[in-house]
PDB file of C-alpha atoms in Angstrom:
ATOM      1  CA  UNK A  24     -76.128  76.199 -41.091  1.00 92.00           C
ATOM      2  CA  UNK A  25     -75.576  75.100 -37.513  1.00 94.00           C
ATOM      3  CA  UNK A  26     -78.275  72.420 -37.785  1.00 95.00           C
ATOM      4  CA  UNK A  27     -76.644  71.059 -40.943  1.00 96.00           C
ATOM      5  CA  UNK A  28     -73.284  71.072 -39.185  1.00 94.00           C
ATOM      6  CA  UNK A  29     -74.758  69.307 -36.145  1.00 95.00           C
ATOM      7  CA  UNK A  30     -76.375  66.591 -38.256  1.00 94.00           C
ATOM      8  CA  UNK A  31     -79.973  67.247 -37.194  1.00 96.00           C
ATOM      9  CA  UNK A  32     -82.403  64.363 -37.545  1.00 97.00           C
ATOM     10  CA  UNK A  33     -84.901  66.237 -39.697  1.00 96.00           C
ATOM     11  CA  UNK A  34     -85.505  69.685 -41.152  1.00 97.00           C
ATOM     12  CA  UNK A  35     -89.179  70.647 -41.114  1.00 95.00           C
ATOM     13  CA  UNK A  36     -89.642  72.566 -44.351  1.00 96.00           C
ATOM     14  CA  UNK A  37     -92.598  74.977 -44.315  1.00 94.00           C
ATOM     15  CA  UNK A  38     -92.556  76.291 -47.892  1.00 94.00           C
ATOM     16  CA  UNK A  39     -91.101  75.872 -51.357  1.00 94.00           C
ATOM     17  CA  UNK A  40     -88.805  78.853 -50.765  1.00 95.00           C
ATOM     18  CA  UNK A  41     -87.530  77.245 -47.570  1.00 96.00           C
ATOM     19  CA  UNK A  42     -86.891  73.975 -49.421  1.00 97.00           C
ATOM     20  CA  UNK A  43     -84.797  75.836 -52.012  1.00 97.00           C
ATOM     21  CA  UNK A  44     -82.840  77.672 -49.296  1.00 97.00           C
ATOM     22  CA  UNK A  45     -82.142  74.413 -47.444  1.00 98.00           C
ATOM     23  CA  UNK A  46     -81.056  72.696 -50.667  1.00 98.00           C
ATOM     24  CA  UNK A  47     -78.706  75.547 -51.558  1.00 98.00           C
ATOM     25  CA  UNK A  48     -77.099  75.632 -48.109  1.00 97.00           C
ATOM     26  CA  UNK A  49     -76.722  71.850 -47.958  1.00 98.00           C
ATOM     27  CA  UNK A  50     -75.164  71.839 -51.425  1.00 97.00           C
ATOM     28  CA  UNK A  51     -72.787  74.652 -50.433  1.00 97.00           C
ATOM     29  CA  UNK A  52     -71.686  72.553 -47.446  1.00 96.00           C
ATOM     30  CA  UNK A  53     -71.474  69.333 -49.465  1.00 96.00           C
ATOM     31  CA  UNK A  54     -74.046  67.490 -47.344  1.00 97.00           C
ATOM     32  CA  UNK A  55     -77.470  65.989 -47.852  1.00 97.00           C
ATOM     33  CA  UNK A  56     -80.211  67.493 -45.682  1.00 98.00           C
ATOM     34  CA  UNK A  57     -82.784  65.070 -44.215  1.00 98.00           C
ATOM     35  CA  UNK A  58     -86.135  66.798 -44.688  1.00 98.00           C
ATOM     36  CA  UNK A  59     -89.837  66.600 -43.951  1.00 98.00           C
ATOM     37  CA  UNK A  60     -92.461  68.846 -45.458  1.00 97.00           C
ATOM     38  CA  UNK A  61     -94.945  70.518 -43.125  1.00 95.00           C
ATOM     39  CA  UNK A  62     -98.252  69.746 -44.771  1.00 95.00           C
ATOM     40  CA  UNK A  63    -101.413  71.652 -43.977  1.00 91.00           C
ATOM     41  CA  UNK A  64    -104.084  68.898 -44.152  1.00 90.00           C
ATOM     42  CA  UNK A  65    -107.015  71.363 -44.312  1.00 87.00           C
ATOM     43  CA  UNK A  66    -108.644  69.949 -41.184  1.00 86.00           C
ATOM     44  CA  UNK A  67    -110.489  72.164 -38.730  1.00 72.00           C
ATOM     45  CA  UNK A  68    -109.531  71.390 -35.142  1.00 67.00           C
ATOM     46  CA  UNK A  69    -112.208  73.388 -33.338  1.00 59.00           C
ATOM     47  CA  UNK A  70    -109.622  75.354 -31.389  1.00 55.00           C
ATOM     48  CA  UNK A  71    -109.680  79.110 -30.889  1.00 51.00           C
ATOM     49  CA  UNK A  72    -109.098  80.840 -34.263  1.00 57.00           C
ATOM     50  CA  UNK A  73    -105.857  82.425 -33.033  1.00 53.00           C
ATOM     51  CA  UNK A  74    -104.249  79.050 -32.300  1.00 47.00           C
ATOM     52  CA  UNK A  75    -105.704  76.978 -35.156  1.00 48.00           C
ATOM     53  CA  UNK A  76    -103.178  76.000 -37.829  1.00 47.00           C
ATOM     54  CA  UNK A  77    -104.644  73.101 -39.788  1.00 42.00           C
ATOM     55  CA  UNK A  78    -107.028  74.760 -42.250  1.00 41.00           C
ATOM     56  CA  UNK A  79    -106.193  75.834 -45.772  1.00 46.00           C
ATOM     57  CA  UNK A  80    -106.706  79.484 -44.824  1.00 50.00           C
ATOM     58  CA  UNK A  81    -103.970  79.309 -42.186  1.00 48.00           C
ATOM     59  CA  UNK A  82    -100.472  80.373 -43.084  1.00 58.00           C
ATOM     60  CA  UNK A  83     -98.664  77.322 -41.720  1.00 64.00           C
ATOM     61  CA  UNK A  84     -97.293  74.600 -43.928  1.00 84.00           C
ATOM     62  CA  UNK A  85     -97.678  73.725 -47.577  1.00 92.00           C
ATOM     63  CA  UNK A  86    -101.196  73.655 -48.950  1.00 89.00           C
ATOM     64  CA  UNK A  87    -102.672  70.160 -49.129  1.00 87.00           C
ATOM     65  CA  UNK A  88    -103.036  70.276 -52.914  1.00 89.00           C
ATOM     66  CA  UNK A  89     -99.377  71.261 -53.467  1.00 93.00           C
ATOM     67  CA  UNK A  90     -97.707  68.806 -51.106  1.00 95.00           C
ATOM     68  CA  UNK A  91     -97.018  66.040 -53.653  1.00 96.00           C
ATOM     69  CA  UNK A  92     -95.739  68.633 -56.138  1.00 95.00           C
ATOM     70  CA  UNK A  93     -93.230  69.969 -53.599  1.00 97.00           C
ATOM     71  CA  UNK A  94     -92.101  66.481 -52.622  1.00 97.00           C
ATOM     72  CA  UNK A  95     -91.596  65.648 -56.296  1.00 96.00           C
ATOM     73  CA  UNK A  96     -89.520  68.816 -56.751  1.00 96.00           C
ATOM     74  CA  UNK A  97     -87.350  67.798 -53.801  1.00 97.00           C
ATOM     75  CA  UNK A  98     -86.660  64.440 -55.433  1.00 97.00           C
ATOM     76  CA  UNK A  99     -84.763  66.333 -58.117  1.00 95.00           C
ATOM     77  CA  UNK A 100     -82.531  68.125 -55.577  1.00 97.00           C
ATOM     78  CA  UNK A 101     -79.375  66.103 -54.883  1.00 97.00           C
ATOM     79  CA  UNK A 102     -78.806  67.832 -51.524  1.00 98.00           C
ATOM     80  CA  UNK A 103     -82.286  66.951 -50.170  1.00 98.00           C
ATOM     81  CA  UNK A 104     -83.323  63.557 -48.843  1.00 98.00           C
ATOM     82  CA  UNK A 105     -86.990  63.321 -47.977  1.00 98.00           C
ATOM     83  CA  UNK A 106     -87.462  61.363 -44.766  1.00 98.00           C
ATOM     84  CA  UNK A 107     -90.776  62.507 -43.368  1.00 98.00           C
ATOM     85  CA  UNK A 108     -94.096  64.291 -43.301  1.00 97.00           C
ATOM     86  CA  UNK A 109     -94.926  66.788 -40.598  1.00 96.00           C
ATOM     87  CA  UNK A 110     -98.202  68.407 -39.623  1.00 94.00           C
ATOM     88  CA  UNK A 111     -99.580  70.395 -36.711  1.00 91.00           C
ATOM     89  CA  UNK A 112    -103.285  71.224 -36.806  1.00 88.00           C
ATOM     90  CA  UNK A 113    -103.498  73.594 -33.840  1.00 84.00           C
ATOM     91  CA  UNK A 114    -103.457  73.861 -30.072  1.00 84.00           C
ATOM     92  CA  UNK A 115    -105.911  73.242 -27.268  1.00 88.00           C
ATOM     93  CA  UNK A 116    -107.794  70.592 -29.265  1.00 90.00           C
ATOM     94  CA  UNK A 117    -110.452  68.926 -27.137  1.00 93.00           C
ATOM     95  CA  UNK A 118    -111.616  66.108 -29.429  1.00 93.00           C
ATOM     96  CA  UNK A 119    -109.872  63.211 -31.150  1.00 95.00           C
ATOM     97  CA  UNK A 120    -111.913  63.679 -34.342  1.00 95.00           C
ATOM     98  CA  UNK A 121    -109.668  66.372 -35.895  1.00 94.00           C
ATOM     99  CA  UNK A 122    -106.601  64.254 -35.162  1.00 94.00           C
ATOM    100  CA  UNK A 123    -108.310  61.227 -36.723  1.00 95.00           C
ATOM    101  CA  UNK A 124    -109.214  63.226 -39.867  1.00 95.00           C
ATOM    102  CA  UNK A 125    -105.729  64.688 -40.236  1.00 94.00           C
ATOM    103  CA  UNK A 126    -104.056  61.308 -39.746  1.00 96.00           C
ATOM    104  CA  UNK A 127    -106.283  59.746 -42.408  1.00 96.00           C
ATOM    105  CA  UNK A 128    -105.324  62.470 -44.884  1.00 95.00           C
ATOM    106  CA  UNK A 129    -101.636  62.211 -44.016  1.00 96.00           C
ATOM    107  CA  UNK A 130    -101.756  58.421 -44.349  1.00 96.00           C
ATOM    108  CA  UNK A 131    -103.185  58.753 -47.849  1.00 96.00           C
ATOM    109  CA  UNK A 132    -100.467  61.279 -48.718  1.00 96.00           C
ATOM    110  CA  UNK A 133     -97.716  59.001 -47.413  1.00 97.00           C
ATOM    111  CA  UNK A 134     -99.045  56.127 -49.549  1.00 97.00           C
ATOM    112  CA  UNK A 135     -99.105  58.423 -52.597  1.00 96.00           C
ATOM    113  CA  UNK A 136     -95.566  59.639 -51.904  1.00 97.00           C
ATOM    114  CA  UNK A 137     -94.222  56.124 -51.579  1.00 97.00           C
ATOM    115  CA  UNK A 138     -95.739  55.255 -54.955  1.00 96.00           C
ATOM    116  CA  UNK A 139     -93.703  58.056 -56.571  1.00 94.00           C
ATOM    117  CA  UNK A 140     -90.469  57.029 -54.852  1.00 95.00           C
ATOM    118  CA  UNK A 141     -90.422  59.184 -51.719  1.00 96.00           C
ATOM    119  CA  UNK A 142     -89.287  57.079 -48.764  1.00 93.00           C
ATOM    120  CA  UNK A 143     -91.187  58.358 -45.727  1.00 97.00           C
ATOM    121  CA  UNK A 144     -89.687  57.127 -42.462  1.00 97.00           C
ATOM    122  CA  UNK A 145     -91.013  59.708 -39.989  1.00 98.00           C
ATOM    123  CA  UNK A 146     -94.427  61.105 -39.195  1.00 97.00           C
ATOM    124  CA  UNK A 147     -94.101  64.256 -37.098  1.00 96.00           C
ATOM    125  CA  UNK A 148     -97.617  64.878 -35.898  1.00 93.00           C
ATOM    126  CA  UNK A 149     -96.895  67.920 -33.769  1.00 83.00           C
ATOM    127  CA  UNK A 150     -98.970  68.317 -30.671  1.00 83.00           C
ATOM    128  CA  UNK A 151    -102.136  70.219 -29.938  1.00 86.00           C
ATOM    129  CA  UNK A 152    -103.865  68.078 -27.335  1.00 90.00           C
ATOM    130  CA  UNK A 153    -105.813  70.367 -25.014  1.00 89.00           C
ATOM    131  CA  UNK A 154    -105.661  70.775 -21.262  1.00 89.00           C
ATOM    132  CA  UNK A 155    -108.157  71.831 -18.595  1.00 88.00           C
ATOM    133  CA  UNK A 156    -108.235  75.529 -17.785  1.00 85.00           C
ATOM    134  CA  UNK A 157    -111.752  75.336 -16.394  1.00 87.00           C
ATOM    135  CA  UNK A 158    -114.519  73.012 -17.523  1.00 92.00           C
ATOM    136  CA  UNK A 159    -112.753  71.665 -20.649  1.00 90.00           C
ATOM    137  CA  UNK A 160    -112.662  67.892 -21.051  1.00 92.00           C
ATOM    138  CA  UNK A 161    -109.622  66.982 -23.163  1.00 91.00           C
ATOM    139  CA  UNK A 162    -109.288  63.473 -24.551  1.00 92.00           C
ATOM    140  CA  UNK A 163    -107.527  60.878 -22.460  1.00 92.00           C
ATOM    141  CA  UNK A 164    -103.792  60.559 -23.159  1.00 89.00           C
ATOM    142  CA  UNK A 165    -104.151  56.802 -23.646  1.00 94.00           C
ATOM    143  CA  UNK A 166    -106.836  57.236 -26.331  1.00 95.00           C
ATOM    144  CA  UNK A 167    -104.758  59.902 -28.068  1.00 93.00           C
ATOM    145  CA  UNK A 168    -101.669  57.687 -27.857  1.00 93.00           C
ATOM    146  CA  UNK A 169    -103.484  54.683 -29.298  1.00 95.00           C
ATOM    147  CA  UNK A 170    -104.745  56.780 -32.198  1.00 95.00           C
ATOM    148  CA  UNK A 171    -101.454  58.366 -33.242  1.00 94.00           C
ATOM    149  CA  UNK A 172     -99.194  55.411 -32.438  1.00 95.00           C
ATOM    150  CA  UNK A 173    -101.569  52.994 -34.157  1.00 95.00           C
ATOM    151  CA  UNK A 174    -101.606  55.120 -37.299  1.00 95.00           C
ATOM    152  CA  UNK A 175     -97.812  55.487 -37.333  1.00 95.00           C
ATOM    153  CA  UNK A 176     -97.431  51.738 -36.840  1.00 96.00           C
ATOM    154  CA  UNK A 177     -99.792  50.951 -39.739  1.00 96.00           C
ATOM    155  CA  UNK A 178     -97.832  53.353 -41.940  1.00 96.00           C
ATOM    156  CA  UNK A 179     -94.494  51.876 -40.885  1.00 97.00           C
ATOM    157  CA  UNK A 180     -93.297  55.283 -39.678  1.00 97.00           C
ATOM    158  CA  UNK A 181     -91.421  56.407 -36.610  1.00 97.00           C
ATOM    159  CA  UNK A 182     -93.579  58.884 -34.713  1.00 96.00           C
ATOM    160  CA  UNK A 183     -92.364  62.290 -33.561  1.00 95.00           C
ATOM    161  CA  UNK A 184     -94.557  64.381 -31.232  1.00 92.00           C
ATOM    162  CA  UNK A 185     -94.351  67.811 -29.653  1.00 85.00           C
ATOM    163  CA  UNK A 186     -96.802  67.511 -26.757  1.00 80.00           C
ATOM    164  CA  UNK A 187     -96.084  70.963 -25.284  1.00 76.00           C
ATOM    165  CA  UNK A 188     -98.983  72.258 -23.229  1.00 82.00           C
ATOM    166  CA  UNK A 189    -100.463  68.783 -22.699  1.00 86.00           C
ATOM    167  CA  UNK A 190     -97.474  68.004 -20.461  1.00 85.00           C
ATOM    168  CA  UNK A 191     -96.630  71.436 -19.084  1.00 84.00           C
ATOM    169  CA  UNK A 192    -100.165  72.812 -18.612  1.00 84.00           C
ATOM    170  CA  UNK A 193    -101.243  70.457 -15.812  1.00 84.00           C
ATOM    171  CA  UNK A 194     -97.849  70.685 -14.066  1.00 85.00           C
ATOM    172  CA  UNK A 195     -98.570  73.793 -12.062  1.00 81.00           C
ATOM    173  CA  UNK A 196    -100.677  76.860 -11.372  1.00 79.00           C
ATOM    174  CA  UNK A 197     -99.987  80.421 -12.493  1.00 77.00           C
ATOM    175  CA  UNK A 198    -100.967  83.005  -9.908  1.00 85.00           C
ATOM    176  CA  UNK A 199    -101.009  86.643 -10.943  1.00 89.00           C
TER     177      UNK A 199
END
């Protein structure tokens, strides 16, 4: 309710039930909610199983095969305005390959959505880039940036990121 009142940029919808709840609340308030669906692209990121979120078996986001169906349902809701696609495939990812795979799948989905009349303006690609705790060798920020920004540019989308640990992790040392 407060986010609708504040005019938030984008609501990241994680399920069909959440989409219905957002639509009902927006309608009750007489506003249109800008929304993005969190899509689970079914891409393994190679992270620890407890922090992996991008495979079909994980509980986060809408299953890859249902995403277009949910977007189509939202088109019929007058209080919902689709504006984006969001995805987060995990944390502590130490290779660009999972990001590359997920971005390719999301790009194909965005093209499909545009063909059915869903105007996608934003790609929220989460975070997940790993940091060094010991001997790990995370990808270079510049290479990661070129990959995600280049994909967003080709898709004509504004890019949203949540870099989290990739920024905070190297900023200090925890002594216990």
